[in-house]
């Protein structure tokens, strides 16, 4: 892990870790290996305070399908809990259950420079895509939600004075913007907000998908963690089917194969022990067939995931339980957010005119 922490960050204070998960997809193996498993592990092995939340107000920026937002929220909550997130230990909530967050976002909007947002990668990429076409307005299809996305994200983080924010590399700029936004507010009004640092895991390889490109929902090449949402099809069978679809080259069984050029081997490395990896490497060199290699990979993934499946299915079938857990998380979160919003409002001059009995 590397922190790109600098001067003003509260490194000597106890860590307060916070991260959000956008509710637009169904968790896949890449999410599990890259975010879910390491986050749950690191919390188990530390005393750090942790806030994990479902970023549904971020979800609606890029997804306009209400059903998808709703199903994704449910599946992501069930996945994290099934994979071992302890909601007593971690404050686990849904962003939209904490109305202080969008209120803070508005306040921050009012001191955040528009020019800062102009520089956001996601916005710039959308403008560039428009500019490459003829006769298209540079801002076509770009909503205020997309433009102001980093301000809402800053509100998520600054609301809880998070010190460390585990994110993927693509999100580093947003954390830097949150620092910038915090610094501006602190300078203009009052020193209320901790400057957060991004935590990026340098060793975590991005998983390759079924077709050989990076595993991503947008390429449709993912291996779902607990199967899709169709309960008719057994999740273990779905996993097996997906693994069998991984693209390989046309080398015949018996031919020696290069493990370092193989998606199967790469995914295996994310699940197996050092000894197991070395053993599979030897089998590649002595010509394991692709079908057999896929079976070895399936067995390995399945041995790790299978124990979580029952809890996942239980939660998916009992959404009331999920709702209760999320409500408990929101209660915990709001104990912080109410105070922080109150302080912020007072700092900008929005407060009662007199005390009423
Ligand atoms: N934008 C993040 C992503 O797409 C999700 C997110 C929303 C987030 N709010 C956050 C991450 C606050 C960390 C902190 O991955």
mmCIF file of C-alpha atoms and ligand atoms in Angstrom:
data_model
loop_
_atom_site.group_PDB
_atom_site.id
_atom_site.type_symbol
_atom_site.label_atom_id
_atom_site.label_comp_id
_atom_site.label_asym_id
_atom_site.label_seq_id
_atom_site.Cartn_x
_atom_site.Cartn_y
_atom_site.Cartn_z
ATOM 1 C CA UNK A 1 0.000 0.000 0.000
ATOM 2 C CA UNK A 2 1.220 3.466 -0.703
ATOM 3 C CA UNK A 3 -0.370 6.591 0.697
ATOM 4 C CA UNK A 4 0.126 9.720 -1.273
ATOM 5 C CA UNK A 5 -0.094 11.542 2.008
ATOM 6 C CA UNK A 6 1.599 14.862 2.512
ATOM 7 C CA UNK A 7 1.998 17.611 5.062
ATOM 8 C CA UNK A 8 -1.492 18.364 6.345
ATOM 9 C CA UNK A 9 -2.764 14.827 6.664
ATOM 10 C CA UNK A 10 -3.399 13.518 10.115
ATOM 11 C CA UNK A 11 -0.916 10.650 9.925
ATOM 12 C CA UNK A 12 -0.274 10.559 13.641
ATOM 13 C CA UNK A 13 -3.965 10.278 14.472
ATOM 14 C CA UNK A 14 -5.683 6.890 14.400
ATOM 15 C CA UNK A 15 -6.678 6.019 10.884
ATOM 16 C CA UNK A 16 -10.212 6.503 9.747
ATOM 17 C CA UNK A 17 -10.748 4.556 6.549
ATOM 18 C CA UNK A 18 -13.667 5.318 4.280
ATOM 19 C CA UNK A 19 -14.660 4.032 0.893
ATOM 20 C CA UNK A 20 -17.706 4.049 -1.360
ATOM 21 C CA UNK A 21 -19.001 1.506 -3.841
ATOM 22 C CA UNK A 22 -21.048 2.823 -6.750
ATOM 23 C CA UNK A 23 -24.318 0.918 -7.092
ATOM 24 C CA UNK A 24 -24.498 0.253 -10.799
ATOM 25 C CA UNK A 25 -23.379 -3.341 -11.222
ATOM 26 C CA UNK A 26 -23.394 -6.850 -9.807
ATOM 27 C CA UNK A 27 -20.082 -7.710 -8.095
ATOM 28 C CA UNK A 28 -17.666 -9.759 -10.184
ATOM 29 C CA UNK A 29 -14.406 -11.550 -9.515
ATOM 30 C CA UNK A 30 -12.354 -8.429 -10.305
ATOM 31 C CA UNK A 31 -14.273 -6.440 -7.672
ATOM 32 C CA UNK A 32 -13.760 -9.257 -5.191
ATOM 33 C CA UNK A 33 -10.014 -9.576 -5.680
ATOM 34 C CA UNK A 34 -9.335 -5.856 -6.123
ATOM 35 C CA UNK A 35 -11.625 -4.272 -3.539
ATOM 36 C CA UNK A 36 -13.888 -6.496 -1.444
ATOM 37 C CA UNK A 37 -11.403 -9.074 -0.168
ATOM 38 C CA UNK A 38 -8.545 -6.663 0.623
ATOM 39 C CA UNK A 39 -10.864 -4.165 2.330
ATOM 40 C CA UNK A 40 -12.441 -6.803 4.564
ATOM 41 C CA UNK A 41 -9.038 -8.339 5.352
ATOM 42 C CA UNK A 42 -7.412 -5.044 6.237
ATOM 43 C CA UNK A 43 -10.224 -4.175 8.635
ATOM 44 C CA UNK A 44 -9.995 -7.575 10.314
ATOM 45 C CA UNK A 45 -6.287 -7.086 10.919
ATOM 46 C CA UNK A 46 -6.346 -3.568 12.280
ATOM 47 C CA UNK A 47 -7.799 -1.254 14.860
ATOM 48 C CA UNK A 48 -8.670 1.376 12.295
ATOM 49 C CA UNK A 49 -12.103 2.916 12.225
ATOM 50 C CA UNK A 50 -13.912 2.065 9.025
ATOM 51 C CA UNK A 51 -16.784 3.535 7.033
ATOM 52 C CA UNK A 52 -17.957 1.632 3.946
ATOM 53 C CA UNK A 53 -20.970 2.789 2.030
ATOM 54 C CA UNK A 54 -23.122 2.184 -1.018
ATOM 55 C CA UNK A 55 -22.761 5.269 -3.186
ATOM 56 C CA UNK A 56 -26.236 5.261 -4.721
ATOM 57 C CA UNK A 57 -26.282 8.999 -5.388
ATOM 58 C CA UNK A 58 -23.138 8.389 -7.430
ATOM 59 C CA UNK A 59 -24.858 5.462 -9.128
ATOM 60 C CA UNK A 60 -27.575 7.671 -10.616
ATOM 61 C CA UNK A 61 -24.952 9.816 -12.372
ATOM 62 C CA UNK A 62 -24.206 7.137 -14.921
ATOM 63 C CA UNK A 63 -27.160 4.773 -14.675
ATOM 64 C CA UNK A 64 -30.693 5.851 -15.517
ATOM 65 C CA UNK A 65 -32.309 2.484 -14.988
ATOM 66 C CA UNK A 66 -34.098 2.544 -11.598
ATOM 67 C CA UNK A 67 -34.374 -1.235 -11.493
ATOM 68 C CA UNK A 68 -30.655 -1.640 -12.025
ATOM 69 C CA UNK A 69 -29.802 0.870 -9.292
ATOM 70 C CA UNK A 70 -32.111 -0.919 -6.890
ATOM 71 C CA UNK A 71 -30.929 -4.455 -7.676
ATOM 72 C CA UNK A 72 -27.317 -3.445 -7.635
ATOM 73 C CA UNK A 73 -27.678 -1.829 -4.205
ATOM 74 C CA UNK A 74 -29.140 -5.030 -2.867
ATOM 75 C CA UNK A 75 -26.584 -7.350 -4.492
ATOM 76 C CA UNK A 76 -23.613 -5.228 -3.399
ATOM 77 C CA UNK A 77 -24.839 -5.027 0.199
ATOM 78 C CA UNK A 78 -25.444 -8.804 0.285
ATOM 79 C CA UNK A 79 -22.035 -9.483 -1.289
ATOM 80 C CA UNK A 80 -19.996 -7.451 1.190
ATOM 81 C CA UNK A 81 -21.836 -8.932 4.158
ATOM 82 C CA UNK A 82 -21.581 -12.491 2.798
ATOM 83 C CA UNK A 83 -17.846 -12.054 2.213
ATOM 84 C CA UNK A 84 -17.326 -11.254 5.876
ATOM 85 C CA UNK A 85 -17.907 -7.561 6.430
ATOM 86 C CA UNK A 86 -18.944 -7.182 10.061
ATOM 87 C CA UNK A 87 -21.530 -4.396 10.306
ATOM 88 C CA UNK A 88 -20.866 -4.056 14.046
ATOM 89 C CA UNK A 89 -17.214 -3.349 13.400
ATOM 90 C CA UNK A 90 -17.612 -1.264 10.233
ATOM 91 C CA UNK A 91 -20.094 1.573 9.783
ATOM 92 C CA UNK A 92 -21.835 0.185 6.696
ATOM 93 C CA UNK A 93 -24.523 2.412 5.200
ATOM 94 C CA UNK A 94 -26.244 3.664 2.110
ATOM 95 C CA UNK A 95 -25.267 7.191 1.068
ATOM 96 C CA UNK A 96 -28.899 8.196 0.426
ATOM 97 C CA UNK A 97 -29.801 7.308 4.035
ATOM 98 C CA UNK A 98 -27.528 10.102 5.221
ATOM 99 C CA UNK A 99 -29.209 13.294 3.950
ATOM 100 C CA UNK A 100 -26.466 15.416 5.506
ATOM 101 C CA UNK A 101 -24.126 14.272 2.701
ATOM 102 C CA UNK A 102 -25.925 15.975 -0.209
ATOM 103 C CA UNK A 103 -26.448 19.023 2.015
ATOM 104 C CA UNK A 104 -22.742 19.224 2.639
ATOM 105 C CA UNK A 105 -22.122 18.718 -1.076
ATOM 106 C CA UNK A 106 -24.171 21.827 -1.822
ATOM 107 C CA UNK A 107 -22.252 23.875 0.719
ATOM 108 C CA UNK A 108 -18.936 22.678 -0.725
ATOM 109 C CA UNK A 109 -20.184 23.465 -4.244
ATOM 110 C CA UNK A 110 -20.440 27.066 -3.162
ATOM 111 C CA UNK A 111 -16.759 27.402 -2.346
ATOM 112 C CA UNK A 112 -15.339 24.956 -4.900
ATOM 113 C CA UNK A 113 -13.873 26.601 -7.999
ATOM 114 C CA UNK A 114 -15.552 25.632 -11.244
ATOM 115 C CA UNK A 115 -12.102 25.523 -12.823
ATOM 116 C CA UNK A 116 -11.137 22.669 -10.536
ATOM 117 C CA UNK A 117 -14.020 20.585 -11.866
ATOM 118 C CA UNK A 118 -13.108 21.481 -15.464
ATOM 119 C CA UNK A 119 -9.910 19.511 -14.914
ATOM 120 C CA UNK A 120 -11.609 16.272 -13.772
ATOM 121 C CA UNK A 121 -10.578 13.339 -15.997
ATOM 122 C CA UNK A 122 -14.086 11.893 -16.369
ATOM 123 C CA UNK A 123 -15.559 15.216 -17.429
ATOM 124 C CA UNK A 124 -12.649 16.018 -19.748
ATOM 125 C CA UNK A 125 -12.917 12.621 -21.412
ATOM 126 C CA UNK A 126 -16.621 13.216 -22.075
ATOM 127 C CA UNK A 127 -15.892 16.660 -23.558
ATOM 128 C CA UNK A 128 -13.049 15.263 -25.696
ATOM 129 C CA UNK A 129 -15.350 12.557 -27.033
ATOM 130 C CA UNK A 130 -17.849 15.237 -28.103
ATOM 131 C CA UNK A 131 -15.130 17.429 -29.632
ATOM 132 C CA UNK A 132 -13.944 14.578 -31.815
ATOM 133 C CA UNK A 133 -17.334 14.630 -33.578
ATOM 134 C CA UNK A 134 -18.419 17.354 -35.949
ATOM 135 C CA UNK A 135 -21.275 19.683 -35.078
ATOM 136 C CA UNK A 136 -21.617 18.430 -31.534
ATOM 137 C CA UNK A 137 -21.781 20.727 -28.504
ATOM 138 C CA UNK A 138 -18.767 19.973 -26.255
ATOM 139 C CA UNK A 139 -21.097 19.502 -23.281
ATOM 140 C CA UNK A 140 -23.641 17.332 -25.027
ATOM 141 C CA UNK A 141 -25.012 14.624 -22.763
ATOM 142 C CA UNK A 142 -22.991 15.875 -19.792
ATOM 143 C CA UNK A 143 -25.125 16.410 -16.724
ATOM 144 C CA UNK A 144 -24.438 18.651 -13.760
ATOM 145 C CA UNK A 145 -24.239 15.399 -11.786
ATOM 146 C CA UNK A 146 -21.277 14.201 -13.846
ATOM 147 C CA UNK A 147 -19.649 17.607 -13.727
ATOM 148 C CA UNK A 148 -20.002 17.937 -9.953
ATOM 149 C CA UNK A 149 -19.312 14.260 -9.165
ATOM 150 C CA UNK A 150 -16.042 15.035 -7.337
ATOM 151 C CA UNK A 151 -17.817 17.484 -5.014
ATOM 152 C CA UNK A 152 -20.295 14.840 -3.867
ATOM 153 C CA UNK A 153 -17.366 12.496 -3.379
ATOM 154 C CA UNK A 154 -15.567 15.155 -1.337
ATOM 155 C CA UNK A 155 -18.696 15.493 0.827
ATOM 156 C CA UNK A 156 -18.718 11.699 1.385
ATOM 157 C CA UNK A 157 -15.173 11.846 2.648
ATOM 158 C CA UNK A 158 -15.026 15.173 4.489
ATOM 159 C CA UNK A 159 -18.296 14.511 6.306
ATOM 160 C CA UNK A 160 -16.558 11.844 8.364
ATOM 161 C CA UNK A 161 -13.098 13.398 8.466
ATOM 162 C CA UNK A 162 -11.713 10.267 6.842
ATOM 163 C CA UNK A 163 -7.927 10.136 6.844
ATOM 164 C CA UNK A 164 -7.441 7.270 4.377
ATOM 165 C CA UNK A 165 -9.487 6.408 1.327
ATOM 166 C CA UNK A 166 -8.789 3.064 -0.406
ATOM 167 C CA UNK A 167 -9.516 3.522 -4.102
ATOM 168 C CA UNK A 168 -8.514 2.329 -7.526
ATOM 169 C CA UNK A 169 -5.918 4.282 -9.442
ATOM 170 C CA UNK A 170 -8.614 5.992 -11.531
ATOM 171 C CA UNK A 171 -9.962 7.684 -8.401
ATOM 172 C CA UNK A 172 -6.751 9.301 -7.143
ATOM 173 C CA UNK A 173 -7.581 12.596 -8.802
ATOM 174 C CA UNK A 174 -10.902 12.701 -6.958
ATOM 175 C CA UNK A 175 -9.167 12.325 -3.600
ATOM 176 C CA UNK A 176 -6.792 15.119 -4.531
ATOM 177 C CA UNK A 177 -9.810 17.251 -5.383
ATOM 178 C CA UNK A 178 -11.352 16.429 -2.001
ATOM 179 C CA UNK A 179 -8.160 17.688 -0.359
ATOM 180 C CA UNK A 180 -8.303 20.814 -2.436
ATOM 181 C CA UNK A 181 -11.971 21.395 -1.598
ATOM 182 C CA UNK A 182 -11.294 20.827 2.116
ATOM 183 C CA UNK A 183 -8.337 23.202 2.064
ATOM 184 C CA UNK A 184 -10.353 25.964 0.406
ATOM 185 C CA UNK A 185 -13.173 25.657 2.916
ATOM 186 C CA UNK A 186 -10.814 25.472 5.907
ATOM 187 C CA UNK A 187 -9.053 28.586 4.698
ATOM 188 C CA UNK A 188 -12.191 30.560 3.850
ATOM 189 C CA UNK A 189 -14.201 29.726 6.981
ATOM 190 C CA UNK A 190 -12.911 27.449 9.665
ATOM 191 C CA UNK A 191 -10.559 24.508 10.021
ATOM 192 C CA UNK A 192 -13.228 21.796 10.020
ATOM 193 C CA UNK A 193 -12.120 19.206 7.520
ATOM 194 C CA UNK A 194 -9.291 16.669 7.629
ATOM 195 C CA UNK A 195 -7.344 16.406 4.380
ATOM 196 C CA UNK A 196 -7.704 12.790 3.193
ATOM 197 C CA UNK A 197 -5.094 10.609 1.469
ATOM 198 C CA UNK A 198 -5.725 8.071 -1.251
ATOM 199 C CA UNK A 199 -4.619 4.526 -0.453
ATOM 200 C CA UNK A 200 -3.740 2.641 -3.608
ATOM 201 C CA UNK A 201 -2.584 -0.943 -3.543
ATOM 202 C CA UNK A 202 0.376 -1.018 -5.911
ATOM 203 C CA UNK A 203 0.667 -4.811 -5.899
ATOM 204 C CA UNK A 204 -2.909 -5.536 -6.799
ATOM 205 C CA UNK A 205 -3.038 -6.639 -10.410
ATOM 206 C CA UNK A 206 -6.147 -5.814 -12.387
ATOM 207 C CA UNK A 207 -7.795 -9.072 -13.352
ATOM 208 C CA UNK A 208 -8.095 -9.919 -17.021
ATOM 209 C CA UNK A 209 -11.578 -10.789 -18.246
ATOM 210 C CA UNK A 210 -12.945 -13.680 -20.297
ATOM 211 C CA UNK A 211 -11.904 -12.104 -23.597
ATOM 212 C CA UNK A 212 -8.364 -11.115 -22.597
ATOM 213 C CA UNK A 213 -9.133 -7.433 -21.922
ATOM 214 C CA UNK A 214 -9.283 -5.955 -18.416
ATOM 215 C CA UNK A 215 -12.216 -7.458 -16.495
ATOM 216 C CA UNK A 216 -14.890 -4.806 -16.534
ATOM 217 C CA UNK A 217 -18.646 -4.597 -16.524
ATOM 218 C CA UNK A 218 -18.493 -2.247 -19.497
ATOM 219 C CA UNK A 219 -16.795 -4.909 -21.649
ATOM 220 C CA UNK A 220 -19.257 -7.620 -20.619
ATOM 221 C CA UNK A 221 -16.329 -9.964 -19.953
ATOM 222 C CA UNK A 222 -16.652 -10.511 -16.217
ATOM 223 C CA UNK A 223 -16.888 -13.622 -14.100
ATOM 224 C CA UNK A 224 -19.762 -12.971 -11.677
ATOM 225 C CA UNK A 225 -18.940 -13.678 -8.062
ATOM 226 C CA UNK A 226 -22.262 -15.213 -7.031
ATOM 227 C CA UNK A 227 -23.797 -15.713 -10.437
ATOM 228 C CA UNK A 228 -26.195 -13.267 -12.025
ATOM 229 C CA UNK A 229 -29.508 -12.426 -10.405
ATOM 230 C CA UNK A 230 -31.326 -15.366 -11.936
ATOM 231 C CA UNK A 231 -31.935 -17.723 -8.998
ATOM 232 C CA UNK A 232 -33.074 -20.409 -11.436
ATOM 233 C CA UNK A 233 -29.507 -21.102 -12.462
ATOM 234 C CA UNK A 234 -27.227 -22.588 -9.851
ATOM 235 C CA UNK A 235 -24.456 -20.097 -8.971
ATOM 236 C CA UNK A 236 -21.739 -22.739 -8.864
ATOM 237 C CA UNK A 237 -22.672 -23.903 -12.358
ATOM 238 C CA UNK A 238 -22.601 -20.308 -13.573
ATOM 239 C CA UNK A 239 -19.109 -19.861 -12.174
ATOM 240 C CA UNK A 240 -18.009 -23.078 -13.849
ATOM 241 C CA UNK A 241 -19.503 -22.019 -17.161
ATOM 242 C CA UNK A 242 -17.828 -18.604 -17.004
ATOM 243 C CA UNK A 243 -14.405 -20.097 -16.208
ATOM 244 C CA UNK A 244 -14.781 -22.514 -19.122
ATOM 245 C CA UNK A 245 -15.392 -19.522 -21.414
ATOM 246 C CA UNK A 246 -12.015 -17.891 -20.679
ATOM 247 C CA UNK A 247 -10.275 -17.340 -24.006
ATOM 248 C CA UNK A 248 -7.035 -19.287 -24.534
ATOM 249 C CA UNK A 249 -4.749 -19.789 -27.497
ATOM 250 C CA UNK A 250 -5.033 -22.833 -29.734
ATOM 251 C CA UNK A 251 -2.142 -24.816 -28.257
ATOM 252 C CA UNK A 252 -2.872 -28.497 -27.982
ATOM 253 C CA UNK A 253 -2.843 -30.521 -24.768
ATOM 254 C CA UNK A 254 0.711 -31.826 -24.151
ATOM 255 C CA UNK A 255 2.305 -28.712 -25.649
ATOM 256 C CA UNK A 256 4.301 -26.713 -23.049
ATOM 257 C CA UNK A 257 2.486 -23.454 -22.286
ATOM 258 C CA UNK A 258 3.536 -20.050 -21.073
ATOM 259 C CA UNK A 259 1.851 -19.336 -17.726
ATOM 260 C CA UNK A 260 2.758 -15.652 -17.869
ATOM 261 C CA UNK A 261 0.695 -15.184 -20.977
ATOM 262 C CA UNK A 262 -2.420 -16.914 -19.659
ATOM 263 C CA UNK A 263 -5.553 -15.402 -18.161
ATOM 264 C CA UNK A 264 -6.281 -18.661 -16.357
ATOM 265 C CA UNK A 265 -2.915 -18.548 -14.606
ATOM 266 C CA UNK A 266 -3.256 -14.868 -13.795
ATOM 267 C CA UNK A 267 -6.596 -15.346 -12.074
ATOM 268 C CA UNK A 268 -5.281 -18.458 -10.324
ATOM 269 C CA UNK A 269 -2.491 -16.367 -8.808
ATOM 270 C CA UNK A 270 -5.094 -14.164 -7.119
ATOM 271 C CA UNK A 271 -6.498 -17.176 -5.244
ATOM 272 C CA UNK A 272 -3.726 -19.709 -4.712
ATOM 273 C CA UNK A 273 -0.828 -20.026 -2.256
ATOM 274 C CA UNK A 274 2.793 -19.577 -3.353
ATOM 275 C CA UNK A 275 3.282 -23.360 -3.471
ATOM 276 C CA UNK A 276 0.129 -23.950 -5.465
ATOM 277 C CA UNK A 277 1.158 -21.284 -7.952
ATOM 278 C CA UNK A 278 4.583 -22.885 -8.381
ATOM 279 C CA UNK A 279 2.953 -26.265 -8.910
ATOM 280 C CA UNK A 280 0.600 -25.003 -11.609
ATOM 281 C CA UNK A 281 3.542 -23.268 -13.295
ATOM 282 C CA UNK A 282 5.303 -26.627 -13.552
ATOM 283 C CA UNK A 283 2.178 -28.212 -14.971
ATOM 284 C CA UNK A 284 2.002 -25.485 -17.629
ATOM 285 C CA UNK A 285 5.582 -26.217 -18.588
ATOM 286 C CA UNK A 286 4.874 -29.913 -18.889
ATOM 287 C CA UNK A 287 1.833 -29.274 -21.075
ATOM 288 C CA UNK A 288 -1.389 -29.163 -19.051
ATOM 289 C CA UNK A 289 -4.441 -29.036 -21.357
ATOM 290 C CA UNK A 290 -6.538 -25.866 -21.307
ATOM 291 C CA UNK A 291 -9.639 -27.729 -20.157
ATOM 292 C CA UNK A 292 -7.767 -29.151 -17.214
ATOM 293 C CA UNK A 293 -6.207 -25.806 -16.304
ATOM 294 C CA UNK A 294 -9.665 -24.271 -16.276
ATOM 295 C CA UNK A 295 -10.927 -27.002 -13.981
ATOM 296 C CA UNK A 296 -8.019 -26.379 -11.578
ATOM 297 C CA UNK A 297 -8.872 -22.672 -11.596
ATOM 298 C CA UNK A 298 -12.568 -23.294 -11.055
ATOM 299 C CA UNK A 299 -11.912 -25.593 -8.074
ATOM 300 C CA UNK A 300 -9.623 -23.005 -6.526
ATOM 301 C CA UNK A 301 -12.023 -20.076 -6.869
ATOM 302 C CA UNK A 302 -14.950 -22.191 -5.812
ATOM 303 C CA UNK A 303 -13.250 -23.393 -2.633
ATOM 304 C CA UNK A 304 -12.915 -19.771 -1.534
ATOM 305 C CA UNK A 305 -16.338 -18.520 -2.654
ATOM 306 C CA UNK A 306 -18.581 -21.499 -1.875
ATOM 307 C CA UNK A 307 -18.656 -20.873 1.903
ATOM 308 C CA UNK A 308 -20.073 -17.366 1.272
ATOM 309 C CA UNK A 309 -22.838 -18.464 -1.061
ATOM 310 C CA UNK A 310 -25.322 -19.557 1.563
ATOM 311 C CA UNK A 311 -25.195 -16.229 3.384
ATOM 312 C CA UNK A 312 -25.450 -14.358 0.101
ATOM 313 C CA UNK A 313 -28.537 -16.306 -0.952
ATOM 314 C CA UNK A 314 -30.065 -15.896 2.479
ATOM 315 C CA UNK A 315 -29.632 -12.118 2.403
ATOM 316 C CA UNK A 316 -30.899 -11.852 -1.178
ATOM 317 C CA UNK A 317 -34.018 -13.791 -0.133
ATOM 318 C CA UNK A 318 -34.475 -11.711 3.036
ATOM 319 C CA UNK A 319 -34.104 -8.077 2.030
ATOM 320 C CA UNK A 320 -35.613 -7.010 5.346
ATOM 321 C CA UNK A 321 -32.458 -8.191 7.061
ATOM 322 C CA UNK A 322 -30.350 -6.170 4.648
ATOM 323 C CA UNK A 323 -32.529 -3.135 5.190
ATOM 324 C CA UNK A 324 -32.158 -3.437 8.971
ATOM 325 C CA UNK A 325 -28.387 -3.692 8.735
ATOM 326 C CA UNK A 326 -28.202 -0.657 6.469
ATOM 327 C CA UNK A 327 -30.512 1.331 8.732
ATOM 328 C CA UNK A 328 -28.335 0.501 11.725
ATOM 329 C CA UNK A 329 -25.338 1.706 9.715
ATOM 330 C CA UNK A 330 -27.117 4.918 8.780
ATOM 331 C CA UNK A 331 -27.923 5.564 12.458
ATOM 332 C CA UNK A 332 -24.251 5.181 13.322
ATOM 333 C CA UNK A 333 -23.159 7.350 10.397
ATOM 334 C CA UNK A 334 -25.637 10.073 11.220
ATOM 335 C CA UNK A 335 -24.295 10.411 14.746
ATOM 336 C CA UNK A 336 -21.226 11.864 13.030
ATOM 337 C CA UNK A 337 -22.812 13.564 10.059
ATOM 338 C CA UNK A 338 -25.396 15.564 12.026
ATOM 339 C CA UNK A 339 -22.647 17.108 14.153
ATOM 340 C CA UNK A 340 -20.353 17.747 11.227
ATOM 341 C CA UNK A 341 -23.087 19.377 9.157
ATOM 342 C CA UNK A 342 -24.161 21.504 12.099
ATOM 343 C CA UNK A 343 -20.609 22.775 12.574
ATOM 344 C CA UNK A 344 -20.303 23.456 8.862
ATOM 345 C CA UNK A 345 -23.551 25.391 8.703
ATOM 346 C CA UNK A 346 -22.563 27.493 11.671
ATOM 347 C CA UNK A 347 -19.208 28.217 10.086
ATOM 348 C CA UNK A 348 -20.882 29.667 6.986
ATOM 349 C CA UNK A 349 -23.445 31.692 8.982
ATOM 350 C CA UNK A 350 -26.461 29.439 8.733
ATOM 351 C CA UNK A 351 -27.739 28.944 12.277
ATOM 352 C CA UNK A 352 -30.802 29.686 14.412
ATOM 353 C CA UNK A 353 -31.512 33.357 15.032
ATOM 354 C CA UNK A 354 -32.349 32.659 18.648
ATOM 355 C CA UNK A 355 -32.843 29.711 20.925
ATOM 356 C CA UNK A 356 -36.486 28.710 21.245
ATOM 357 C CA UNK A 357 -37.672 26.988 24.378
HETATM 358 N N1 LIG B 1 -16.294 7.250 -7.176
HETATM 359 C C1 LIG B 1 -15.943 6.018 -6.522
HETATM 360 C C2 LIG B 1 -15.752 4.942 -7.587
HETATM 361 O O1 LIG B 1 -16.309 5.030 -8.661
HETATM 362 C C3 LIG B 1 -16.994 5.596 -5.539
HETATM 363 C C4 LIG B 1 -17.094 6.577 -4.425
HETATM 364 C C5 LIG B 1 -18.096 7.459 -4.203
HETATM 365 C C6 LIG B 1 -16.118 6.755 -3.409
HETATM 366 N N2 LIG B 1 -17.820 8.193 -3.092
HETATM 367 C C7 LIG B 1 -16.629 7.809 -2.583
HETATM 368 C C8 LIG B 1 -14.893 6.156 -3.120
HETATM 369 C C9 LIG B 1 -15.904 8.258 -1.479
HETATM 370 C C10 LIG B 1 -14.187 6.614 -2.021
HETATM 371 C C11 LIG B 1 -14.687 7.659 -1.212
HETATM 372 O O2 LIG B 1 -15.044 3.998 -7.331
#
